[in-house]
Tab-separated table of C-alpha atoms in Angstrom:
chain	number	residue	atom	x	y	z
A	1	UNK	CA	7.251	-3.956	-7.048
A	2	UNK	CA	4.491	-6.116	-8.507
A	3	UNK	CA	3.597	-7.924	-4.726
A	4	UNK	CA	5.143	-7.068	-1.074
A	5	UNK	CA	5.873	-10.472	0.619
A	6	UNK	CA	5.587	-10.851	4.489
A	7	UNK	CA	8.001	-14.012	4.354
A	8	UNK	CA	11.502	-13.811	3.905
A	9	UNK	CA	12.900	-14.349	0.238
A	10	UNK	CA	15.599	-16.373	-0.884
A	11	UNK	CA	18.115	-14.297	-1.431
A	12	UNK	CA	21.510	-15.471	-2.607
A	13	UNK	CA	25.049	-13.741	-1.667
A	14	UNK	CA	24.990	-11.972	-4.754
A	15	UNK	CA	21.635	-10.491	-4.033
A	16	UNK	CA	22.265	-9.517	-0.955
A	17	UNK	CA	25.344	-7.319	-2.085
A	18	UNK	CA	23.438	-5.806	-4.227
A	19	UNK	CA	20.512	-4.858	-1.561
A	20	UNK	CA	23.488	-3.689	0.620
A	21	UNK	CA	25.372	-1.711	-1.610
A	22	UNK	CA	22.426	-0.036	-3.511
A	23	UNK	CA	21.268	1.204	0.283
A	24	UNK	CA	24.452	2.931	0.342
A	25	UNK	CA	23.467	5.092	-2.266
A	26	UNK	CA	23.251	4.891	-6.071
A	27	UNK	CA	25.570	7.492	-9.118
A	28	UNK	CA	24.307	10.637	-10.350
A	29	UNK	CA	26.175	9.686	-13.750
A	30	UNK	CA	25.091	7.670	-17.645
A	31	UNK	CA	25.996	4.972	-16.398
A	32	UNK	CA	25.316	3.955	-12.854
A	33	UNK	CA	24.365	0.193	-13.105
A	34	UNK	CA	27.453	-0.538	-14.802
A	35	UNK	CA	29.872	1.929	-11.970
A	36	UNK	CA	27.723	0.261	-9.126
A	37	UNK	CA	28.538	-2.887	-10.842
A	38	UNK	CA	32.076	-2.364	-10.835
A	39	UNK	CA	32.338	-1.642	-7.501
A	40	UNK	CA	30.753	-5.453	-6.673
A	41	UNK	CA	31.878	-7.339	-9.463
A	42	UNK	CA	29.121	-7.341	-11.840
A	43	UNK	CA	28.317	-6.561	-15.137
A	44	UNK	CA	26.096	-3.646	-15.736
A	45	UNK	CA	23.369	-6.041	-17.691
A	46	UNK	CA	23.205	-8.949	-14.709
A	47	UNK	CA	23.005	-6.176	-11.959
A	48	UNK	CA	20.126	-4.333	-13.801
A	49	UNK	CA	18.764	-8.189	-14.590
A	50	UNK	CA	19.002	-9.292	-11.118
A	51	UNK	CA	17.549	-5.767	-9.961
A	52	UNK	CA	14.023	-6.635	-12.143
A	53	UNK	CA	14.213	-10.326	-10.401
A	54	UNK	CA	14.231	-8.957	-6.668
A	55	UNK	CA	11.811	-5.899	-7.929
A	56	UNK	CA	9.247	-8.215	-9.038
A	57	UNK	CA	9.760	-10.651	-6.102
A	58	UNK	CA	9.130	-8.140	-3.890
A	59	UNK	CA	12.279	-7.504	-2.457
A	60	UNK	CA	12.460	-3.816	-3.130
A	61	UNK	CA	10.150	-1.233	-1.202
A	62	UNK	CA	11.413	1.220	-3.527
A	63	UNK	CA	14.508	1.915	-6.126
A	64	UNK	CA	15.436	5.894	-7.161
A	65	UNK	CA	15.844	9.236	-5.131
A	66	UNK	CA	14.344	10.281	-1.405
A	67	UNK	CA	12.679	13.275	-1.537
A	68	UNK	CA	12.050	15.497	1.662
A	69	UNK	CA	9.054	17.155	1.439
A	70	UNK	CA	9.874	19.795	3.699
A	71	UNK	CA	13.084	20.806	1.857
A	72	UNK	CA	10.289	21.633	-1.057
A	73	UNK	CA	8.411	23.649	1.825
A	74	UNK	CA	6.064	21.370	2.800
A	75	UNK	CA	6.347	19.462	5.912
A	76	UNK	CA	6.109	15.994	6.775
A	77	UNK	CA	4.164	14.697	11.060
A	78	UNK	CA	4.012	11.422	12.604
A	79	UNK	CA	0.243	11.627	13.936
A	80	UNK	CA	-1.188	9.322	16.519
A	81	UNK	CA	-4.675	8.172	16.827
A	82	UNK	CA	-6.612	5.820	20.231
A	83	UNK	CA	-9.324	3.912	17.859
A	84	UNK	CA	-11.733	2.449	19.344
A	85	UNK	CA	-11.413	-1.733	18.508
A	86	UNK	CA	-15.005	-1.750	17.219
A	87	UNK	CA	-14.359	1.245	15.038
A	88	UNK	CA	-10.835	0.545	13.631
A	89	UNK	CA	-11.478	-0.437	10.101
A	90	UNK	CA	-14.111	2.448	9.877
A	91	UNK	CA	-11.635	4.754	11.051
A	92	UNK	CA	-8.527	2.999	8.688
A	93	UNK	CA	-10.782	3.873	5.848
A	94	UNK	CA	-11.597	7.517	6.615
A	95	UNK	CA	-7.572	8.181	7.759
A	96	UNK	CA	-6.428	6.708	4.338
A	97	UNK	CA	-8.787	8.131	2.052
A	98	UNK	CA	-6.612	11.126	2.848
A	99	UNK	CA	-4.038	11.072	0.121
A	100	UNK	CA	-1.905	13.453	2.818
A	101	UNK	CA	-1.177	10.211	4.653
A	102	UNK	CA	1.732	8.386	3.330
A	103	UNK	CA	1.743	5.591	5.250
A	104	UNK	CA	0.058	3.990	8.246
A	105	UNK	CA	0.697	1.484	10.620
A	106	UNK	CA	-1.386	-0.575	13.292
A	107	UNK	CA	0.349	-1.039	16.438
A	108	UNK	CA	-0.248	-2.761	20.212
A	109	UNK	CA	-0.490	0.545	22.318
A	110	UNK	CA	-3.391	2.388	23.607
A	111	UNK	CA	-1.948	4.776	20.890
A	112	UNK	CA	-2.762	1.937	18.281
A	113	UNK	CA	-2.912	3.658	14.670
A	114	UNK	CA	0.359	5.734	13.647
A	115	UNK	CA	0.419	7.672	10.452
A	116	UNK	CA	2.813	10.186	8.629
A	117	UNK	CA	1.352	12.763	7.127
A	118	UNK	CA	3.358	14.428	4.093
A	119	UNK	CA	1.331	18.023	2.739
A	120	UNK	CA	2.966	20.558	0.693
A	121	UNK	CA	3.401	23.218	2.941
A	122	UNK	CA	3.367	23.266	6.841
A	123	UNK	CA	-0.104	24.167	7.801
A	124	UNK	CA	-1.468	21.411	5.852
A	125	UNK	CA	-0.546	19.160	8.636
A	126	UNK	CA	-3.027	20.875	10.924
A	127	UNK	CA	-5.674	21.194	8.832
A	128	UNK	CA	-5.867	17.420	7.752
A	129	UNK	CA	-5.400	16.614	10.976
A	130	UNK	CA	-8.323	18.655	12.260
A	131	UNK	CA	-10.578	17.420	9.222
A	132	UNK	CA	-9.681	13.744	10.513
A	133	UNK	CA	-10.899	14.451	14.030
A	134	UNK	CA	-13.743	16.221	12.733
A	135	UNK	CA	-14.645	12.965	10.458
A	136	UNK	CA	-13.805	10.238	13.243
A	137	UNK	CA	-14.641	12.224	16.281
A	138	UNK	CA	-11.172	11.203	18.161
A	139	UNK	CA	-8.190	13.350	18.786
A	140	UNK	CA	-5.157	13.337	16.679
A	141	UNK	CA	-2.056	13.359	18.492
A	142	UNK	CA	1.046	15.396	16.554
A	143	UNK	CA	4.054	14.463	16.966
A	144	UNK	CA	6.318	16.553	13.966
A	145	UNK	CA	10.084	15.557	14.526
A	146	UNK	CA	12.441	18.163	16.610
A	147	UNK	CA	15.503	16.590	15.531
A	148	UNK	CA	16.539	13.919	13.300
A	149	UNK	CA	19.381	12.071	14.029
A	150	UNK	CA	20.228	10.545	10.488
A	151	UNK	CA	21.760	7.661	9.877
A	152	UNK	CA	20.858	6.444	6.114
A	153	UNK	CA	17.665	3.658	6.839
A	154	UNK	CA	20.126	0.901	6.157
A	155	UNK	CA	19.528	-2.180	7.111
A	156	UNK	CA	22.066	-5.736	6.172
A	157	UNK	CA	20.494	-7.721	3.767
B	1	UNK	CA	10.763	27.302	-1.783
B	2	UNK	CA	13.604	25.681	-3.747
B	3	UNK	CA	11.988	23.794	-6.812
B	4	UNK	CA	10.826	25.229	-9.656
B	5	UNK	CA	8.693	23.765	-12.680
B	6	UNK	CA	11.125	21.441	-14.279
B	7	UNK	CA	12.298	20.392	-10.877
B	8	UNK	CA	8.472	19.413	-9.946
B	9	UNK	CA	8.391	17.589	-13.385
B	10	UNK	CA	11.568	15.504	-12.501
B	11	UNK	CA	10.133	14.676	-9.202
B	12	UNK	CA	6.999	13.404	-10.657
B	13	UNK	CA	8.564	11.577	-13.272
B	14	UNK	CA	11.354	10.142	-10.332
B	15	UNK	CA	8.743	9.318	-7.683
B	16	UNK	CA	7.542	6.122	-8.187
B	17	UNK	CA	11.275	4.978	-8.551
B	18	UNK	CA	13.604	4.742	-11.423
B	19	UNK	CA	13.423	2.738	-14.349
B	20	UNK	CA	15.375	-0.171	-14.845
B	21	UNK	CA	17.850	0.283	-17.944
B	22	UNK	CA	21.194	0.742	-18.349
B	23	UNK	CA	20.973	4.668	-18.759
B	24	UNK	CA	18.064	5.641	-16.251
B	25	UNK	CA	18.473	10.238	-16.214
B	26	UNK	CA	18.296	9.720	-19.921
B	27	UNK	CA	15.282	7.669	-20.108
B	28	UNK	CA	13.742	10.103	-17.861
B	29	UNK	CA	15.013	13.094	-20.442
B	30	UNK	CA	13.257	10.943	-22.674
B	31	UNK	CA	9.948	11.149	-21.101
B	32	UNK	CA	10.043	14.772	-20.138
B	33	UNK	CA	11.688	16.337	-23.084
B	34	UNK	CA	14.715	17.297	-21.192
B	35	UNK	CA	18.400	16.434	-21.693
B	36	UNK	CA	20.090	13.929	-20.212
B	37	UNK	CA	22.873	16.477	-18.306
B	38	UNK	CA	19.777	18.567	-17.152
B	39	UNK	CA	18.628	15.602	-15.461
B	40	UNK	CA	21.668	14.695	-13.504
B	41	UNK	CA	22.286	18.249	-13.387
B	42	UNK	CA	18.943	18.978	-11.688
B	43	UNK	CA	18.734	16.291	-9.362
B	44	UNK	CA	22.151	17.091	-8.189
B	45	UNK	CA	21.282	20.275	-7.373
B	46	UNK	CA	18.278	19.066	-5.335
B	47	UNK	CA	20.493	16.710	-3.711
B	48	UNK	CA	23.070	19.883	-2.406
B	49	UNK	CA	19.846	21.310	-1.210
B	50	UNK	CA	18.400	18.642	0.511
B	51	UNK	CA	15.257	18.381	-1.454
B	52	UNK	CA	16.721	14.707	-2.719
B	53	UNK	CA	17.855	13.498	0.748
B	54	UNK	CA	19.403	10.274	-0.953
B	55	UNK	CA	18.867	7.831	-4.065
B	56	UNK	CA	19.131	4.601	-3.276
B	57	UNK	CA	17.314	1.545	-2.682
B	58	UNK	CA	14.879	0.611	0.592
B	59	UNK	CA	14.671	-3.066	0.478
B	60	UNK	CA	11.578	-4.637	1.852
B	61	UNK	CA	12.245	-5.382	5.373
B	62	UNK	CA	10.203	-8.667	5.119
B	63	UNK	CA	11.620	-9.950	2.374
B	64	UNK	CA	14.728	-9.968	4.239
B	65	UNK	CA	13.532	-11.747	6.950
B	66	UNK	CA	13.031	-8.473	9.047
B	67	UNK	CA	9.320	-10.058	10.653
B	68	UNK	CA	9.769	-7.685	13.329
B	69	UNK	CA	9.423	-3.610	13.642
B	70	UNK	CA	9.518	-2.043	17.220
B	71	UNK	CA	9.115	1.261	17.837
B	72	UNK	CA	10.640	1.824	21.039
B	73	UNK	CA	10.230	5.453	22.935
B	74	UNK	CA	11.804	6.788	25.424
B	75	UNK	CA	11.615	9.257	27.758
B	76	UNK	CA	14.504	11.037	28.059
B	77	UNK	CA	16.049	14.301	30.263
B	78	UNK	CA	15.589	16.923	27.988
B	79	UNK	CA	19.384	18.735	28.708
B	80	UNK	CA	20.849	15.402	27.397
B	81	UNK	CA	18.303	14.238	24.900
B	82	UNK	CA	20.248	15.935	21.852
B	83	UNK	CA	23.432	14.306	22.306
B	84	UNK	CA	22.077	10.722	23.455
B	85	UNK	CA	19.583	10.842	20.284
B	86	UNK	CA	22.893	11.033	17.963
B	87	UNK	CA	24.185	8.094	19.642
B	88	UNK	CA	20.979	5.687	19.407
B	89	UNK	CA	21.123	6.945	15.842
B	90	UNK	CA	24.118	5.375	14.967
B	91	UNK	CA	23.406	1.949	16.141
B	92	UNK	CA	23.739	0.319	13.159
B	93	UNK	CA	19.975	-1.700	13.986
B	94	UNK	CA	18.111	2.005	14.302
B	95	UNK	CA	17.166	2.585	11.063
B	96	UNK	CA	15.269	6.205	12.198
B	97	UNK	CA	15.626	8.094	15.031
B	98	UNK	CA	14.302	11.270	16.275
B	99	UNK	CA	13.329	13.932	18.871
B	100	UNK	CA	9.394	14.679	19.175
B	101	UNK	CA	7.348	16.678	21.334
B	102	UNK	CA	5.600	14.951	24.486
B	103	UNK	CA	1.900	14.458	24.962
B	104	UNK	CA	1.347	14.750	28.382
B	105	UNK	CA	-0.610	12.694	29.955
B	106	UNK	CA	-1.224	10.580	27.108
B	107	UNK	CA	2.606	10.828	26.073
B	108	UNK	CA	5.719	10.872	28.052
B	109	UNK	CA	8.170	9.775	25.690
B	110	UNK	CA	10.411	12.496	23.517
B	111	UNK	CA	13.018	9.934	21.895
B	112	UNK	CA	11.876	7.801	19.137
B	113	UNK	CA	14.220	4.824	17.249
B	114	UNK	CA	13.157	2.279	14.979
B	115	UNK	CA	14.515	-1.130	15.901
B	116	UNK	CA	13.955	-4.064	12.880
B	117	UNK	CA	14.745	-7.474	13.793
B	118	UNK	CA	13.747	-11.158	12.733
B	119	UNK	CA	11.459	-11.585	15.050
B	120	UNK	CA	10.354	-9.831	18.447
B	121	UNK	CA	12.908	-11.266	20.746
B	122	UNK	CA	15.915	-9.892	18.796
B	123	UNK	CA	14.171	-6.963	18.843
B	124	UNK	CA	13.907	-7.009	22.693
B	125	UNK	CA	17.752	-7.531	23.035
B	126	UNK	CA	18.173	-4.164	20.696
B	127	UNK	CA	16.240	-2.171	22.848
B	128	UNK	CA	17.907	-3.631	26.169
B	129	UNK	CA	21.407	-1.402	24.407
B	130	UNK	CA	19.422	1.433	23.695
B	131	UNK	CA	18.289	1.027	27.526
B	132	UNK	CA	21.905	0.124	28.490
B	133	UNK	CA	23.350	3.508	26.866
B	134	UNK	CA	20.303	5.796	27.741
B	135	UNK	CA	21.536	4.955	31.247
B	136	UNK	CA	19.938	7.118	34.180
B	137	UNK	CA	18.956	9.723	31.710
B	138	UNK	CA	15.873	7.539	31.015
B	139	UNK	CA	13.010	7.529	33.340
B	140	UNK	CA	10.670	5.418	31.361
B	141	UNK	CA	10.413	3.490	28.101
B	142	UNK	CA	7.825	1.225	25.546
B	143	UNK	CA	7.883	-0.201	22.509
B	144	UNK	CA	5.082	-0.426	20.248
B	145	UNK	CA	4.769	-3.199	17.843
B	146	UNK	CA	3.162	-2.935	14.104
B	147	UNK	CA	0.564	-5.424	13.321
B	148	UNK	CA	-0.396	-4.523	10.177
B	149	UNK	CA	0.822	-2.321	7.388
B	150	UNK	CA	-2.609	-0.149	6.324
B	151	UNK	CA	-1.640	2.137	4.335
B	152	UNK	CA	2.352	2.662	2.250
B	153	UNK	CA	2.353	5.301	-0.644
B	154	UNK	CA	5.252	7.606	0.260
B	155	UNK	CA	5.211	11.586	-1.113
B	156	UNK	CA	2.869	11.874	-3.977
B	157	UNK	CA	3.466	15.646	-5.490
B	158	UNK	CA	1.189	15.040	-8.211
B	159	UNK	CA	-1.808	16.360	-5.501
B	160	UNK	CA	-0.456	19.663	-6.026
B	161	UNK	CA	-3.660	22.195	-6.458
B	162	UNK	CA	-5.852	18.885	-5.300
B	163	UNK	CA	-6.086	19.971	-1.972
């Protein structure tokens, strides 16, 4: 994953089967390039081959298992912050030196910085959270999920 | 709860993704000392537990031309939230959807789905059939755009003890 583009690839048919059917999930078994590449009609060294290409284009977020943090006992919260406009990259800084927060994301809303925090067990949520207030001074909204209505994060490639 | 020491050692050695070769659990065997049938043995396991939700690949949404990520909320009638939820869910362009608390006054919304589409106005028409089969049961809706990615790491483990 050596860069993350912001501009769509070119991506031929073959690549895109690939992107498809890896999102569909990916063998427990020796061999899996070469059963995946059965399945779509490709030999196990040009699917692992193609695989490094899109990799290193930048094509790939991420290749191997999903882990849920709270199936390990610790628990994962979507967290909401209002940031001042003046203050934002101040504030980005402080929220992401956090290495709690997985990932974080500027968005056009009042509510305009969304992060997840993932901790290892459930009342680690609360206590970053309140250490982040107490660092920036503004409230951190929680938002933990009540039900998940899962569907596999597939997108067509 | 369910993971004990070798299963912690898998995960760390598994988290950044899987390596590229023709026989990836036993190149990981490799690294960690462990056989090959551990591996798969282990991570199977995890998966029947739900600790491995999936393995698979998350393609960058960019790359493929995905320029646009909505999240649109909604506010939806509680009694019916559960089963509506399950049926934004499986629109094949919600890629994560899921009940969370309200923030009153702040936060009306209790329905979240992500929408991804190649630019903003396809994302528009997406959430116009999430509004179409919310129906009456919705009494108000937004979606909030990302502008910039800030931060993208995913679950680190190897914090453990840090803090």
């Amino acid at each position: 994953m050596s860069r993350r583009p912001t501009e769509p690839l070119d991506l031929d048919a073959t690549d895109r089967r690939i992107l498809n059917a890896l999102q569909e999930g990916f063998p427990l078994s020796p061999r899996p390039f070469a059963e995946v590449g059965e399945a779509i009609g490709l030999g196990e060294e040009e699917l692992i081959a193609r695989l490094d290409r899109l990799s290193s284009a930048g094509a790939v977020t991420r290749f191997g298992p999903f882990f849920d943090a709270a199936a390990m006992g610790g628990a994962f919260c979507l967290c909401a912050m209002a940031v001042p406009a003046a203050r934002f990259d101040e504030v980005v800084t402080k929220v992401n030196a956090h290495p709690q927060v997985a990932h974080n994301y500027e968005r056009m809303h009042r509510l305009n910085m969304w992060f997840v925090l993932a901790t290892e067990t459930p009342e680690g949520i609360t206590e970053t959270a309140r250490r982040i207030e107490e660092e920036t001074g503004i409230a951190v909204l929680l938002f933990p999920k009540l039900e998940e209505f899962f569907i596999g994060f597939r997108v067509a490639a | 709860m369910s993971i004990d020491a070798t299963d912690r050692r898998i995960i760390a050695a598994t988290e950044a993704g899987l390596p590229l070769v023709a026989a990836p659990y036993a190149e990981i065997a490799r690294r960690l000392d462990l056989s090959e049938s551990e591996v798969i043995d282990r991570l199977s396991a995890m998966q029947a537990r739900g600790v491995v939700r999936r393995i698979a690949i998350a393609p960058n949404h960019y790359a493929l031309g995905l320029a646009a990520n909505g999240m649109t909320v909604w506010d939806v009638d509680d009694a019916v939230a559960s089963g509506l939820g399950a049926r934004v869910g499986a629109l094949d362009f919600v890629t994560h959807c899921y009940l969370r608390p309200r923030a009153r006054p702040d936060w009306p919304y209790n329905l979240f789905a992500m929408a991804h589409g190649r630019d903003r106005a396809e994302v528009e028409e997406k959430r116009a059939v999430i509004r179409e089969l919310l129906g009456p049961a919705c009494r108000a809706d937004d979606v909030l755009y990302s502008t910039r990615i800030l931060k993208k790491t995913g679950l680190r483990l190897a914090r453990k003890g840090g803090q």
